[in-house]
Amino acid sequence: ALSTYLSRSNSEYTRGYCGLDEKHDLFYTAKMFFFTWIISDFYEFFYHWLGHTYDALWEQHKSHHRFYNPTPFATIADDVVDQIFRSLPLLLIPVLFEVNIDVLFAQWGTLFYVYGTYLHWGYESQYISAHNKILNTAYDHHCHHAKSIKNKAIRTGFFFKIWDNLFGSIYKEPCFCVRCQHQLGKRTLEEFKSVTLPDYSILLKPSFWMTSVDEKKL
């Protein structure tokens, strides 16, 4: 909110702008799109890495790790401090660089939050292997939730794997992605059919959201 307010009021404290002009043409906008994508991704990785490295920051981040397997409902379910620092680039980037505010917010709303939902949905797509060298997948983030704890940063990256590779925060044990599990004869369709699935349809009922936590029975 502060970032958009400063830009709309033409504040001297921001370099953000809206629309296209001779200086900020389509080429400049596209160039800044990729630039802000890279620096935002590194920022998200590094802040996340710090949260698993230092005790004080882990106290702010640990609530996000309530589940062994991540859930799309918890994509941005963080404590207040985490929320503030994770969204800080939306304020700092326009302060430091001439960037299109509309494009920046659209970038975060689609690339980061939509991709974040994919990372947390607990399903490995057949179209992107966990063994690819560039992008983090749903498996990588499942591995993070399952193995990364206090003072143990593992796969804290968001989009690109390069940051974890550079910082050494990779998973060094045998891979347990679905493709490797299938090669070992595990995670078969028969095993899946034996799992008792909760009735999530209750989430579609208004009464569920109008009752207290103690009254809810899933």
PDB file of N, CA and C in Angstrom, residues 49-116:
ATOM      1  N   TRP A  49      16.556 -18.445   3.853  1.00  0.00           N
ATOM      2  CA  TRP A  49      17.767 -19.122   4.329  1.00  0.00           C
ATOM      3  C   TRP A  49      18.144 -18.627   5.727  1.00  0.00           C
ATOM      4  N   LEU A  50      18.055 -17.328   5.934  1.00  0.00           N
ATOM      5  CA  LEU A  50      18.349 -16.757   7.251  1.00  0.00           C
ATOM      6  C   LEU A  50      17.383 -17.302   8.305  1.00  0.00           C
ATOM      7  N   GLY A  51      16.120 -17.479   7.906  1.00  0.00           N
ATOM      8  CA  GLY A  51      15.117 -17.977   8.836  1.00  0.00           C
ATOM      9  C   GLY A  51      15.389 -19.385   9.324  1.00  0.00           C
ATOM     10  N   HIS A  52      16.148 -20.148   8.558  1.00  0.00           N
ATOM     11  CA  HIS A  52      16.509 -21.509   8.966  1.00  0.00           C
ATOM     12  C   HIS A  52      17.922 -21.581   9.520  1.00  0.00           C
ATOM     13  N   THR A  53      18.583 -20.452   9.603  1.00  0.00           N
ATOM     14  CA  THR A  53      19.977 -20.429  10.058  1.00  0.00           C
ATOM     15  C   THR A  53      20.130 -19.792  11.439  1.00  0.00           C
ATOM     16  N   TYR A  54      19.345 -18.759  11.717  1.00  0.00           N
ATOM     17  CA  TYR A  54      19.476 -18.021  12.976  1.00  0.00           C
ATOM     18  C   TYR A  54      18.240 -18.211  13.853  1.00  0.00           C
ATOM     19  N   ASP A  55      18.464 -18.446  15.138  1.00  0.00           N
ATOM     20  CA  ASP A  55      17.398 -18.773  16.073  1.00  0.00           C
ATOM     21  C   ASP A  55      16.297 -17.714  16.113  1.00  0.00           C
ATOM     22  N   ALA A  56      16.677 -16.439  16.166  1.00  0.00           N
ATOM     23  CA  ALA A  56      15.693 -15.373  16.289  1.00  0.00           C
ATOM     24  C   ALA A  56      14.756 -15.340  15.084  1.00  0.00           C
ATOM     25  N   LEU A  57      15.294 -15.557  13.895  1.00  0.00           N
ATOM     26  CA  LEU A  57      14.470 -15.538  12.701  1.00  0.00           C
ATOM     27  C   LEU A  57      13.656 -16.826  12.558  1.00  0.00           C
ATOM     28  N   TRP A  58      14.190 -17.920  13.071  1.00  0.00           N
ATOM     29  CA  TRP A  58      13.421 -19.169  13.055  1.00  0.00           C
ATOM     30  C   TRP A  58      12.152 -19.035  13.894  1.00  0.00           C
ATOM     31  N   GLU A  59      12.226 -18.287  14.977  1.00  0.00           N
ATOM     32  CA  GLU A  59      11.053 -18.069  15.821  1.00  0.00           C
ATOM     33  C   GLU A  59       9.933 -17.400  15.040  1.00  0.00           C
ATOM     34  N   GLN A  60      10.298 -16.587  14.059  1.00  0.00           N
ATOM     35  CA  GLN A  60       9.292 -15.906  13.241  1.00  0.00           C
ATOM     36  C   GLN A  60       8.780 -16.802  12.107  1.00  0.00           C
ATOM     37  N   HIS A  61       9.578 -17.757  11.715  1.00  0.00           N
ATOM     38  CA  HIS A  61       9.267 -18.553  10.530  1.00  0.00           C
ATOM     39  C   HIS A  61       8.683 -19.931  10.849  1.00  0.00           C
ATOM     40  N   LYS A  62       8.897 -20.418  12.055  1.00  0.00           N
ATOM     41  CA  LYS A  62       8.584 -21.820  12.349  1.00  0.00           C
ATOM     42  C   LYS A  62       7.107 -22.161  12.201  1.00  0.00           C
ATOM     43  N   SER A  63       6.201 -21.192  12.362  1.00  0.00           N
ATOM     44  CA  SER A  63       4.778 -21.495  12.238  1.00  0.00           C
ATOM     45  C   SER A  63       4.417 -21.947  10.822  1.00  0.00           C
ATOM     46  N   HIS A  64       5.224 -21.532   9.841  1.00  0.00           N
ATOM     47  CA  HIS A  64       4.982 -21.952   8.455  1.00  0.00           C
ATOM     48  C   HIS A  64       5.300 -23.434   8.265  1.00  0.00           C
ATOM     49  N   HIS A  65       6.011 -24.011   9.226  1.00  0.00           N
ATOM     50  CA  HIS A  65       6.440 -25.407   9.114  1.00  0.00           C
ATOM     51  C   HIS A  65       5.631 -26.328  10.018  1.00  0.00           C
ATOM     52  N   ARG A  66       4.384 -26.007  10.195  1.00  0.00           N
ATOM     53  CA  ARG A  66       3.534 -26.868  11.019  1.00  0.00           C
ATOM     54  C   ARG A  66       3.224 -28.192  10.333  1.00  0.00           C
ATOM     55  N   PHE A  67       3.335 -28.194   9.011  1.00  0.00           N
ATOM     56  CA  PHE A  67       2.983 -29.400   8.264  1.00  0.00           C
ATOM     57  C   PHE A  67       4.225 -30.008   7.617  1.00  0.00           C
ATOM     58  N   TYR A  68       4.323 -31.336   7.733  1.00  0.00           N
ATOM     59  CA  TYR A  68       5.423 -32.075   7.106  1.00  0.00           C
ATOM     60  C   TYR A  68       5.353 -31.916   5.598  1.00  0.00           C
ATOM     61  N   ASN A  69       4.134 -31.988   5.080  1.00  0.00           N
ATOM     62  CA  ASN A  69       3.922 -31.813   3.645  1.00  0.00           C
ATOM     63  C   ASN A  69       3.236 -30.463   3.437  1.00  0.00           C
ATOM     64  N   PRO A  70       3.785 -29.573   2.618  1.00  0.00           N
ATOM     65  CA  PRO A  70       3.202 -28.239   2.460  1.00  0.00           C
ATOM     66  C   PRO A  70       1.807 -28.283   1.854  1.00  0.00           C
ATOM     67  N   THR A  71       1.044 -27.254   2.083  1.00  0.00           N
ATOM     68  CA  THR A  71      -0.309 -27.142   1.567  1.00  0.00           C
ATOM     69  C   THR A  71      -0.470 -25.808   0.850  1.00  0.00           C
ATOM     70  N   PRO A  72      -1.208 -25.762  -0.264  1.00  0.00           N
ATOM     71  CA  PRO A  72      -1.401 -24.491  -0.978  1.00  0.00           C
ATOM     72  C   PRO A  72      -2.096 -23.444  -0.129  1.00  0.00           C
ATOM     73  N   PHE A  73      -2.838 -23.877   0.896  1.00  0.00           N
ATOM     74  CA  PHE A  73      -3.499 -22.926   1.781  1.00  0.00           C
ATOM     75  C   PHE A  73      -2.491 -22.161   2.637  1.00  0.00           C
ATOM     76  N   ALA A  74      -1.258 -22.646   2.691  1.00  0.00           N
ATOM     77  CA  ALA A  74      -0.237 -22.011   3.528  1.00  0.00           C
ATOM     78  C   ALA A  74       0.863 -21.352   2.703  1.00  0.00           C
ATOM     79  N   THR A  75       0.574 -21.064   1.428  1.00  0.00           N
ATOM     80  CA  THR A  75       1.584 -20.479   0.553  1.00  0.00           C
ATOM     81  C   THR A  75       2.175 -19.212   1.147  1.00  0.00           C
ATOM     82  N   ILE A  76       1.315 -18.320   1.650  1.00  0.00           N
ATOM     83  CA  ILE A  76       1.800 -17.082   2.283  1.00  0.00           C
ATOM     84  C   ILE A  76       1.294 -17.003   3.722  1.00  0.00           C
ATOM     85  N   ALA A  77       1.115 -18.173   4.346  1.00  0.00           N
ATOM     86  CA  ALA A  77       0.680 -18.207   5.738  1.00  0.00           C
ATOM     87  C   ALA A  77       1.902 -18.066   6.644  1.00  0.00           C
ATOM     88  N   ASP A  78       2.287 -16.829   6.910  1.00  0.00           N
ATOM     89  CA  ASP A  78       3.462 -16.541   7.730  1.00  0.00           C
ATOM     90  C   ASP A  78       3.082 -15.623   8.878  1.00  0.00           C
ATOM     91  N   ASP A  79       3.940 -15.583   9.893  1.00  0.00           N
ATOM     92  CA  ASP A  79       3.739 -14.634  10.980  1.00  0.00           C
ATOM     93  C   ASP A  79       3.967 -13.206  10.483  1.00  0.00           C
ATOM     94  N   VAL A  80       3.603 -12.239  11.316  1.00  0.00           N
ATOM     95  CA  VAL A  80       3.626 -10.834  10.921  1.00  0.00           C
ATOM     96  C   VAL A  80       5.005 -10.392  10.436  1.00  0.00           C
ATOM     97  N   VAL A  81       6.044 -10.716  11.189  1.00  0.00           N
ATOM     98  CA  VAL A  81       7.397 -10.292  10.822  1.00  0.00           C
ATOM     99  C   VAL A  81       7.790 -10.873   9.471  1.00  0.00           C
ATOM    100  N   ASP A  82       7.504 -12.155   9.276  1.00  0.00           N
ATOM    101  CA  ASP A  82       7.789 -12.795   7.988  1.00  0.00           C
ATOM    102  C   ASP A  82       7.025 -12.114   6.857  1.00  0.00           C
ATOM    103  N   GLN A  83       5.766 -11.811   7.091  1.00  0.00           N
ATOM    104  CA  GLN A  83       4.946 -11.166   6.061  1.00  0.00           C
ATOM    105  C   GLN A  83       5.541  -9.827   5.646  1.00  0.00           C
ATOM    106  N   ILE A  84       5.960  -9.056   6.632  1.00  0.00           N
ATOM    107  CA  ILE A  84       6.512  -7.731   6.353  1.00  0.00           C
ATOM    108  C   ILE A  84       7.796  -7.834   5.550  1.00  0.00           C
ATOM    109  N   PHE A  85       8.714  -8.674   6.011  1.00  0.00           N
ATOM    110  CA  PHE A  85      10.007  -8.770   5.337  1.00  0.00           C
ATOM    111  C   PHE A  85       9.910  -9.452   3.980  1.00  0.00           C
ATOM    112  N   ARG A  86       8.994 -10.403   3.824  1.00  0.00           N
ATOM    113  CA  ARG A  86       8.855 -11.068   2.532  1.00  0.00           C
ATOM    114  C   ARG A  86       8.294 -10.130   1.468  1.00  0.00           C
ATOM    115  N   SER A  87       7.454  -9.199   1.878  1.00  0.00           N
ATOM    116  CA  SER A  87       6.862  -8.263   0.914  1.00  0.00           C
ATOM    117  C   SER A  87       7.652  -6.967   0.792  1.00  0.00           C
ATOM    118  N   LEU A  88       8.719  -6.835   1.547  1.00  0.00           N
ATOM    119  CA  LEU A  88       9.503  -5.603   1.543  1.00  0.00           C
ATOM    120  C   LEU A  88      10.036  -5.203   0.164  1.00  0.00           C
ATOM    121  N   PRO A  89      10.403  -6.146  -0.716  1.00  0.00           N
ATOM    122  CA  PRO A  89      10.869  -5.745  -2.050  1.00  0.00           C
ATOM    123  C   PRO A  89       9.859  -4.906  -2.831  1.00  0.00           C
ATOM    124  N   LEU A  90       8.573  -5.093  -2.565  1.00  0.00           N
ATOM    125  CA  LEU A  90       7.557  -4.301  -3.258  1.00  0.00           C
ATOM    126  C   LEU A  90       7.667  -2.823  -2.907  1.00  0.00           C
ATOM    127  N   LEU A  91       8.285  -2.525  -1.778  1.00  0.00           N
ATOM    128  CA  LEU A  91       8.540  -1.140  -1.386  1.00  0.00           C
ATOM    129  C   LEU A  91       9.948  -0.707  -1.774  1.00  0.00           C
ATOM    130  N   LEU A  92      10.924  -1.576  -1.552  1.00  0.00           N
ATOM    131  CA  LEU A  92      12.326  -1.196  -1.765  1.00  0.00           C
ATOM    132  C   LEU A  92      12.699  -1.095  -3.247  1.00  0.00           C
ATOM    133  N   ILE A  93      12.188  -1.988  -4.071  1.00  0.00           N
ATOM    134  CA  ILE A  93      12.562  -1.964  -5.483  1.00  0.00           C
ATOM    135  C   ILE A  93      12.192  -0.644  -6.149  1.00  0.00           C
ATOM    136  N   PRO A  94      10.969  -0.121  -5.969  1.00  0.00           N
ATOM    137  CA  PRO A  94      10.649   1.185  -6.570  1.00  0.00           C
ATOM    138  C   PRO A  94      11.425   2.346  -5.949  1.00  0.00           C
ATOM    139  N   VAL A  95      11.878   2.183  -4.716  1.00  0.00           N
ATOM    140  CA  VAL A  95      12.693   3.227  -4.089  1.00  0.00           C
ATOM    141  C   VAL A  95      14.077   3.275  -4.732  1.00  0.00           C
ATOM    142  N   LEU A  96      14.596   2.120  -5.111  1.00  0.00           N
ATOM    143  CA  LEU A  96      15.962   2.033  -5.629  1.00  0.00           C
ATOM    144  C   LEU A  96      16.049   2.108  -7.149  1.00  0.00           C
ATOM    145  N   PHE A  97      15.006   1.651  -7.840  1.00  0.00           N
ATOM    146  CA  PHE A  97      15.076   1.553  -9.301  1.00  0.00           C
ATOM    147  C   PHE A  97      13.834   2.163  -9.957  1.00  0.00           C
ATOM    148  N   GLU A  98      14.022   2.628 -11.187  1.00  0.00           N
ATOM    149  CA  GLU A  98      12.893   3.097 -11.982  1.00  0.00           C
ATOM    150  C   GLU A  98      12.164   1.870 -12.528  1.00  0.00           C
ATOM    151  N   VAL A  99      11.036   1.575 -11.937  1.00  0.00           N
ATOM    152  CA  VAL A  99      10.326   0.351 -12.286  1.00  0.00           C
ATOM    153  C   VAL A  99       8.836   0.632 -12.407  1.00  0.00           C
ATOM    154  N   ASN A 100       8.194  -0.071 -13.318  1.00  0.00           N
ATOM    155  CA  ASN A 100       6.758   0.064 -13.520  1.00  0.00           C
ATOM    156  C   ASN A 100       6.029  -0.639 -12.376  1.00  0.00           C
ATOM    157  N   ILE A 101       5.285   0.128 -11.590  1.00  0.00           N
ATOM    158  CA  ILE A 101       4.598  -0.420 -10.427  1.00  0.00           C
ATOM    159  C   ILE A 101       3.564  -1.464 -10.836  1.00  0.00           C
ATOM    160  N   ASP A 102       2.829  -1.191 -11.906  1.00  0.00           N
ATOM    161  CA  ASP A 102       1.810  -2.146 -12.354  1.00  0.00           C
ATOM    162  C   ASP A 102       2.435  -3.495 -12.701  1.00  0.00           C
ATOM    163  N   VAL A 103       3.543  -3.439 -13.415  1.00  0.00           N
ATOM    164  CA  VAL A 103       4.210  -4.674 -13.826  1.00  0.00           C
ATOM    165  C   VAL A 103       4.797  -5.398 -12.621  1.00  0.00           C
ATOM    166  N   LEU A 104       5.375  -4.645 -11.697  1.00  0.00           N
ATOM    167  CA  LEU A 104       5.979  -5.250 -10.506  1.00  0.00           C
ATOM    168  C   LEU A 104       4.945  -6.006  -9.688  1.00  0.00           C
ATOM    169  N   PHE A 105       3.795  -5.382  -9.456  1.00  0.00           N
ATOM    170  CA  PHE A 105       2.763  -6.044  -8.649  1.00  0.00           C
ATOM    171  C   PHE A 105       2.140  -7.214  -9.408  1.00  0.00           C
ATOM    172  N   ALA A 106       1.985  -7.073 -10.727  1.00  0.00           N
ATOM    173  CA  ALA A 106       1.472  -8.186 -11.524  1.00  0.00           C
ATOM    174  C   ALA A 106       2.462  -9.351 -11.500  1.00  0.00           C
ATOM    175  N   GLN A 107       3.744  -9.036 -11.526  1.00  0.00           N
ATOM    176  CA  GLN A 107       4.792 -10.054 -11.473  1.00  0.00           C
ATOM    177  C   GLN A 107       4.713 -10.848 -10.180  1.00  0.00           C
ATOM    178  N   TRP A 108       4.618 -10.143  -9.071  1.00  0.00           N
ATOM    179  CA  TRP A 108       4.534 -10.820  -7.784  1.00  0.00           C
ATOM    180  C   TRP A 108       3.234 -11.596  -7.640  1.00  0.00           C
ATOM    181  N   GLY A 109       2.141 -11.010  -8.129  1.00  0.00           N
ATOM    182  CA  GLY A 109       0.852 -11.675  -7.991  1.00  0.00           C
ATOM    183  C   GLY A 109       0.727 -12.937  -8.809  1.00  0.00           C
ATOM    184  N   THR A 110       1.417 -12.993  -9.948  1.00  0.00           N
ATOM    185  CA  THR A 110       1.325 -14.170 -10.814  1.00  0.00           C
ATOM    186  C   THR A 110       2.513 -15.109 -10.613  1.00  0.00           C
ATOM    187  N   LEU A 111       3.709 -14.626 -10.886  1.00  0.00           N
ATOM    188  CA  LEU A 111       4.880 -15.497 -10.818  1.00  0.00           C
ATOM    189  C   LEU A 111       5.128 -16.025  -9.411  1.00  0.00           C
ATOM    190  N   PHE A 112       5.149 -15.138  -8.440  1.00  0.00           N
ATOM    191  CA  PHE A 112       5.535 -15.572  -7.097  1.00  0.00           C
ATOM    192  C   PHE A 112       4.402 -16.294  -6.369  1.00  0.00           C
ATOM    193  N   TYR A 113       3.215 -15.729  -6.372  1.00  0.00           N
ATOM    194  CA  TYR A 113       2.150 -16.353  -5.598  1.00  0.00           C
ATOM    195  C   TYR A 113       1.544 -17.553  -6.322  1.00  0.00           C
ATOM    196  N   VAL A 114       1.411 -17.479  -7.637  1.00  0.00           N
ATOM    197  CA  VAL A 114       0.900 -18.637  -8.379  1.00  0.00           C
ATOM    198  C   VAL A 114       1.927 -19.769  -8.341  1.00  0.00           C
ATOM    199  N   TYR A 115       3.196 -19.447  -8.575  1.00  0.00           N
ATOM    200  CA  TYR A 115       4.231 -20.485  -8.516  1.00  0.00           C
ATOM    201  C   TYR A 115       4.384 -20.993  -7.083  1.00  0.00           C
ATOM    202  N   GLY A 116       4.194 -20.106  -6.120  1.00  0.00           N
ATOM    203  CA  GLY A 116       4.245 -20.523  -4.718  1.00  0.00           C
ATOM    204  C   GLY A 116       3.157 -21.535  -4.394  1.00  0.00           C
TER     205      GLY A 116
END
